[in-house]
Amino acid sequence: LENELIKKHQPRFNVELKDDKNFLHLRIDDRAEWPRIDVVRRPRKDGAKYFGPYHSASKIRETLKVVERHFQLRNCDDLSFKNRVRPCLQYQIKRCPGPCVMPVDRAEYHRGVQDVALFLQGKRSELVQQLQAKMLEAAELLEFERAARYRDQMNAVSGSLEKQQII
């Protein structure tokens, strides 16, 4: 609030928060064919989901690392996404499913986008319940690699949100 008031009224003797920078936000446009997560400074009214504000660039990078490692959304820009002819490095290190060149189930990808939105909204219990149900379902179908991925996602969600709790 203080930041917004200073930018609105621009007091003459205030030297802090007088620049044109805003806090960082994470943006996910879930209406896109293959949504991606990116960092923006100014949220717009474009129908995308914005999460934040983050006061620290290091905290937003830490959050992006967790999202990229465990939820595997693409992070490349739209131009390189459309012009890519072979998988990128993110695909090779298993941080992106590679929808630009590989056949990826669109419904599964969008479920991952919804899981990321729940994670960024801080709805831990709801997300953990969904991931546990997916894990059990995959285990019943004898798809143990997919079940292990859901288990890792549950551990990452629990671990990252435990740090935020105040005792």
PDB file of C-alpha atoms in Angstrom:
ATOM      1  CA  LEU A   1       0.000   0.000   0.000  1.00  0.00           C
ATOM      2  CA  GLU A   2       2.819   2.358   0.912  1.00  0.00           C
ATOM      3  CA  ASN A   3       4.523   1.625  -2.403  1.00  0.00           C
ATOM      4  CA  GLU A   4       1.361   2.394  -4.371  1.00  0.00           C
ATOM      5  CA  LEU A   5       0.688   5.638  -2.455  1.00  0.00           C
ATOM      6  CA  ILE A   6       4.257   6.844  -2.963  1.00  0.00           C
ATOM      7  CA  LYS A   7       4.043   6.154  -6.695  1.00  0.00           C
ATOM      8  CA  LYS A   8       0.657   7.878  -6.897  1.00  0.00           C
ATOM      9  CA  HIS A   9       1.475  11.058  -4.955  1.00  0.00           C
ATOM     10  CA  GLN A  10       5.274  11.142  -5.491  1.00  0.00           C
ATOM     11  CA  PRO A  11       6.249  13.062  -2.346  1.00  0.00           C
ATOM     12  CA  ARG A  12       9.186  15.372  -2.960  1.00  0.00           C
ATOM     13  CA  PHE A  13      11.356  14.392   0.003  1.00  0.00           C
ATOM     14  CA  ASN A  14      10.814  10.649  -0.141  1.00  0.00           C
ATOM     15  CA  VAL A  15      13.867   8.986  -1.656  1.00  0.00           C
ATOM     16  CA  GLU A  16      12.763   5.369  -1.241  1.00  0.00           C
ATOM     17  CA  LEU A  17      10.262   3.636  -3.544  1.00  0.00           C
ATOM     18  CA  LYS A  18      10.331   6.639  -5.851  1.00  0.00           C
ATOM     19  CA  ASP A  19      11.564   4.765  -8.910  1.00  0.00           C
ATOM     20  CA  ASP A  20       9.303   3.325 -11.574  1.00  0.00           C
ATOM     21  CA  LYS A  21       9.851  -0.306 -10.624  1.00  0.00           C
ATOM     22  CA  ASN A  22       7.074  -2.448  -9.220  1.00  0.00           C
ATOM     23  CA  PHE A  23       7.133  -5.702  -7.336  1.00  0.00           C
ATOM     24  CA  LEU A  24       7.497  -8.922  -9.295  1.00  0.00           C
ATOM     25  CA  HIS A  25       4.549 -11.177 -10.129  1.00  0.00           C
ATOM     26  CA  LEU A  26       4.266 -14.603 -11.701  1.00  0.00           C
ATOM     27  CA  ARG A  27       1.925 -14.785 -14.691  1.00  0.00           C
ATOM     28  CA  ILE A  28       0.185 -17.837 -16.143  1.00  0.00           C
ATOM     29  CA  ASP A  29      -2.116 -17.390 -19.128  1.00  0.00           C
ATOM     30  CA  ASP A  30      -4.169 -20.562 -18.885  1.00  0.00           C
ATOM     31  CA  ARG A  31      -6.201 -19.633 -21.964  1.00  0.00           C
ATOM     32  CA  ALA A  32      -3.175 -20.256 -24.205  1.00  0.00           C
ATOM     33  CA  GLU A  33      -2.777 -23.518 -26.067  1.00  0.00           C
ATOM     34  CA  TRP A  34       0.372 -24.379 -24.084  1.00  0.00           C
ATOM     35  CA  PRO A  35       0.487 -22.056 -21.045  1.00  0.00           C
ATOM     36  CA  ARG A  36       3.808 -20.935 -19.678  1.00  0.00           C
ATOM     37  CA  ILE A  37       4.935 -19.266 -16.497  1.00  0.00           C
ATOM     38  CA  ASP A  38       6.795 -15.983 -16.680  1.00  0.00           C
ATOM     39  CA  VAL A  39       7.856 -13.115 -14.444  1.00  0.00           C
ATOM     40  CA  VAL A  40       6.323  -9.647 -14.934  1.00  0.00           C
ATOM     41  CA  ARG A  41       6.527  -6.348 -13.086  1.00  0.00           C
ATOM     42  CA  ARG A  42       3.160  -4.861 -13.986  1.00  0.00           C
ATOM     43  CA  PRO A  43       0.022  -7.025 -13.904  1.00  0.00           C
ATOM     44  CA  ARG A  44      -2.403  -6.227 -16.714  1.00  0.00           C
ATOM     45  CA  LYS A  45      -6.074  -6.974 -17.139  1.00  0.00           C
ATOM     46  CA  ASP A  46      -5.583  -9.515 -19.894  1.00  0.00           C
ATOM     47  CA  GLY A  47      -7.379 -12.503 -18.387  1.00  0.00           C
ATOM     48  CA  ALA A  48      -4.209 -14.228 -17.198  1.00  0.00           C
ATOM     49  CA  LYS A  49      -3.633 -15.337 -13.617  1.00  0.00           C
ATOM     50  CA  TYR A  50      -1.136 -13.283 -11.624  1.00  0.00           C
ATOM     51  CA  PHE A  51       0.502 -14.425  -8.399  1.00  0.00           C
ATOM     52  CA  GLY A  52       2.416 -12.160  -6.085  1.00  0.00           C
ATOM     53  CA  PRO A  53       3.693  -9.612  -5.378  1.00  0.00           C
ATOM     54  CA  TYR A  54       7.129 -10.962  -4.591  1.00  0.00           C
ATOM     55  CA  HIS A  55       9.406  -8.424  -2.946  1.00  0.00           C
ATOM     56  CA  SER A  56      12.564 -10.395  -3.635  1.00  0.00           C
ATOM     57  CA  ALA A  57      13.864 -11.585  -6.984  1.00  0.00           C
ATOM     58  CA  SER A  58      15.684 -14.441  -5.255  1.00  0.00           C
ATOM     59  CA  LYS A  59      12.414 -15.689  -3.725  1.00  0.00           C
ATOM     60  CA  ILE A  60      10.680 -15.653  -7.092  1.00  0.00           C
ATOM     61  CA  ARG A  61      13.609 -17.554  -8.648  1.00  0.00           C
ATOM     62  CA  GLU A  62      13.385 -20.127  -5.855  1.00  0.00           C
ATOM     63  CA  THR A  63       9.662 -20.550  -6.500  1.00  0.00           C
ATOM     64  CA  LEU A  64      10.291 -20.895 -10.247  1.00  0.00           C
ATOM     65  CA  LYS A  65      12.889 -23.595  -9.583  1.00  0.00           C
ATOM     66  CA  VAL A  66      10.356 -25.639  -7.616  1.00  0.00           C
ATOM     67  CA  VAL A  67       7.704 -25.182 -10.312  1.00  0.00           C
ATOM     68  CA  GLU A  68      10.076 -26.070 -13.161  1.00  0.00           C
ATOM     69  CA  ARG A  69      11.550 -29.080 -11.404  1.00  0.00           C
ATOM     70  CA  HIS A  70       8.367 -30.674 -10.163  1.00  0.00           C
ATOM     71  CA  PHE A  71       5.481 -29.437 -12.319  1.00  0.00           C
ATOM     72  CA  GLN A  72       7.283 -29.150 -15.658  1.00  0.00           C
ATOM     73  CA  LEU A  73       5.671 -26.189 -17.386  1.00  0.00           C
ATOM     74  CA  ARG A  74       7.363 -24.675 -20.387  1.00  0.00           C
ATOM     75  CA  ASN A  75       9.255 -21.450 -19.796  1.00  0.00           C
ATOM     76  CA  CYS A  76      10.410 -20.576 -23.318  1.00  0.00           C
ATOM     77  CA  ASP A  77       8.966 -17.546 -25.068  1.00  0.00           C
ATOM     78  CA  ASP A  78       6.314 -17.956 -27.746  1.00  0.00           C
ATOM     79  CA  LEU A  79       8.603 -17.138 -30.686  1.00  0.00           C
ATOM     80  CA  SER A  80      11.176 -19.820 -29.884  1.00  0.00           C
ATOM     81  CA  PHE A  81       8.346 -22.216 -28.997  1.00  0.00           C
ATOM     82  CA  LYS A  82       6.824 -21.910 -32.477  1.00  0.00           C
ATOM     83  CA  ASN A  83      10.150 -22.080 -34.343  1.00  0.00           C
ATOM     84  CA  ARG A  84      11.755 -24.966 -32.457  1.00  0.00           C
ATOM     85  CA  VAL A  85      12.613 -28.068 -34.461  1.00  0.00           C
ATOM     86  CA  ARG A  86      14.252 -30.208 -31.785  1.00  0.00           C
ATOM     87  CA  PRO A  87      13.848 -30.488 -28.010  1.00  0.00           C
ATOM     88  CA  CYS A  88      15.556 -27.906 -25.837  1.00  0.00           C
ATOM     89  CA  LEU A  89      17.847 -28.405 -22.861  1.00  0.00           C
ATOM     90  CA  GLN A  90      14.929 -28.056 -20.423  1.00  0.00           C
ATOM     91  CA  TYR A  91      13.324 -31.099 -22.043  1.00  0.00           C
ATOM     92  CA  GLN A  92      16.548 -33.087 -21.825  1.00  0.00           C
ATOM     93  CA  ILE A  93      16.929 -32.439 -18.086  1.00  0.00           C
ATOM     94  CA  LYS A  94      13.237 -33.286 -17.552  1.00  0.00           C
ATOM     95  CA  ARG A  95      12.030 -29.801 -16.603  1.00  0.00           C
ATOM     96  CA  CYS A  96       9.727 -29.398 -19.602  1.00  0.00           C
ATOM     97  CA  PRO A  97       7.563 -31.999 -21.362  1.00  0.00           C
ATOM     98  CA  GLY A  98       8.576 -30.534 -24.735  1.00  0.00           C
ATOM     99  CA  PRO A  99       5.182 -29.658 -26.247  1.00  0.00           C
ATOM    100  CA  CYS A 100       6.958 -27.706 -28.984  1.00  0.00           C
ATOM    101  CA  VAL A 101       8.258 -30.841 -30.742  1.00  0.00           C
ATOM    102  CA  MET A 102       7.068 -33.881 -28.776  1.00  0.00           C
ATOM    103  CA  PRO A 103       3.556 -35.348 -28.559  1.00  0.00           C
ATOM    104  CA  VAL A 104       2.212 -34.245 -25.168  1.00  0.00           C
ATOM    105  CA  ASP A 105      -1.268 -34.899 -23.792  1.00  0.00           C
ATOM    106  CA  ARG A 106      -2.913 -31.476 -23.684  1.00  0.00           C
ATOM    107  CA  ALA A 107      -5.335 -32.390 -20.875  1.00  0.00           C
ATOM    108  CA  GLU A 108      -2.490 -33.676 -18.692  1.00  0.00           C
ATOM    109  CA  TYR A 109      -0.498 -30.484 -19.340  1.00  0.00           C
ATOM    110  CA  HIS A 110      -3.469 -28.297 -18.360  1.00  0.00           C
ATOM    111  CA  ARG A 111      -3.958 -30.327 -15.182  1.00  0.00           C
ATOM    112  CA  GLY A 112      -0.332 -29.494 -14.379  1.00  0.00           C
ATOM    113  CA  VAL A 113      -1.092 -25.805 -14.963  1.00  0.00           C
ATOM    114  CA  GLN A 114      -4.014 -26.035 -12.515  1.00  0.00           C
ATOM    115  CA  ASP A 115      -1.746 -27.737  -9.975  1.00  0.00           C
ATOM    116  CA  VAL A 116       0.779 -24.911 -10.308  1.00  0.00           C
ATOM    117  CA  ALA A 117      -2.010 -22.371  -9.759  1.00  0.00           C
ATOM    118  CA  LEU A 118      -3.055 -24.175  -6.573  1.00  0.00           C
ATOM    119  CA  PHE A 119       0.575 -24.265  -5.446  1.00  0.00           C
ATOM    120  CA  LEU A 120       1.069 -20.541  -6.029  1.00  0.00           C
ATOM    121  CA  GLN A 121      -2.226 -19.699  -4.311  1.00  0.00           C
ATOM    122  CA  GLY A 122      -0.998 -21.552  -1.226  1.00  0.00           C
ATOM    123  CA  LYS A 123      -3.787 -24.165  -1.250  1.00  0.00           C
ATOM    124  CA  ARG A 124      -1.514 -26.870   0.070  1.00  0.00           C
ATOM    125  CA  SER A 125      -4.021 -29.343   1.484  1.00  0.00           C
ATOM    126  CA  GLU A 126      -6.182 -29.353  -1.648  1.00  0.00           C
ATOM    127  CA  LEU A 127      -3.165 -29.827  -3.910  1.00  0.00           C
ATOM    128  CA  VAL A 128      -1.679 -32.598  -1.764  1.00  0.00           C
ATOM    129  CA  GLN A 129      -5.013 -34.453  -1.769  1.00  0.00           C
ATOM    130  CA  GLN A 130      -5.223 -34.226  -5.569  1.00  0.00           C
ATOM    131  CA  LEU A 131      -1.622 -35.373  -6.008  1.00  0.00           C
ATOM    132  CA  GLN A 132      -2.140 -38.267  -3.607  1.00  0.00           C
ATOM    133  CA  ALA A 133      -5.238 -39.401  -5.525  1.00  0.00           C
ATOM    134  CA  LYS A 134      -3.299 -39.197  -8.821  1.00  0.00           C
ATOM    135  CA  MET A 135      -0.418 -41.135  -7.273  1.00  0.00           C
ATOM    136  CA  LEU A 136      -2.676 -43.931  -6.051  1.00  0.00           C
ATOM    137  CA  GLU A 137      -4.456 -44.096  -9.397  1.00  0.00           C
ATOM    138  CA  ALA A 138      -1.154 -44.349 -11.266  1.00  0.00           C
ATOM    139  CA  ALA A 139       0.066 -47.047  -8.881  1.00  0.00           C
ATOM    140  CA  GLU A 140      -3.113 -49.086  -9.447  1.00  0.00           C
ATOM    141  CA  LEU A 141      -2.522 -48.851 -13.208  1.00  0.00           C
ATOM    142  CA  LEU A 142       1.070 -50.072 -12.603  1.00  0.00           C
ATOM    143  CA  GLU A 143       2.526 -46.775 -13.900  1.00  0.00           C
ATOM    144  CA  PHE A 144       5.122 -46.503 -11.175  1.00  0.00           C
ATOM    145  CA  GLU A 145       7.239 -43.779 -12.800  1.00  0.00           C
ATOM    146  CA  ARG A 146       4.251 -41.468 -12.989  1.00  0.00           C
ATOM    147  CA  ALA A 147       3.319 -42.357  -9.400  1.00  0.00           C
ATOM    148  CA  ALA A 148       6.865 -41.507  -8.298  1.00  0.00           C
ATOM    149  CA  ARG A 149       6.621 -38.142 -10.061  1.00  0.00           C
ATOM    150  CA  TYR A 150       3.409 -37.346  -8.156  1.00  0.00           C
ATOM    151  CA  ARG A 151       5.095 -38.438  -4.901  1.00  0.00           C
ATOM    152  CA  ASP A 152       7.997 -36.068  -5.603  1.00  0.00           C
ATOM    153  CA  GLN A 153       5.542 -33.260  -6.327  1.00  0.00           C
ATOM    154  CA  MET A 154       3.789 -33.885  -2.998  1.00  0.00           C
ATOM    155  CA  ASN A 155       7.116 -33.774  -1.155  1.00  0.00           C
ATOM    156  CA  ALA A 156       8.125 -30.557  -2.921  1.00  0.00           C
ATOM    157  CA  VAL A 157       4.809 -28.875  -2.130  1.00  0.00           C
ATOM    158  CA  SER A 158       4.969 -29.895   1.519  1.00  0.00           C
ATOM    159  CA  GLY A 159       8.617 -28.862   1.840  1.00  0.00           C
ATOM    160  CA  SER A 160       8.313 -25.488   0.181  1.00  0.00           C
ATOM    161  CA  LEU A 161       5.170 -24.454   2.039  1.00  0.00           C
ATOM    162  CA  GLU A 162       6.498 -25.589   5.428  1.00  0.00           C
ATOM    163  CA  LYS A 163       9.164 -22.879   5.188  1.00  0.00           C
ATOM    164  CA  GLN A 164       6.468 -20.219   5.030  1.00  0.00           C
ATOM    165  CA  GLN A 165       4.690 -21.208   8.229  1.00  0.00           C
ATOM    166  CA  ILE A 166       5.318 -18.994  11.241  1.00  0.00           C
ATOM    167  CA  ILE A 167       5.821 -20.648  14.618  1.00  0.00           C
TER     168      ILE A 167
END
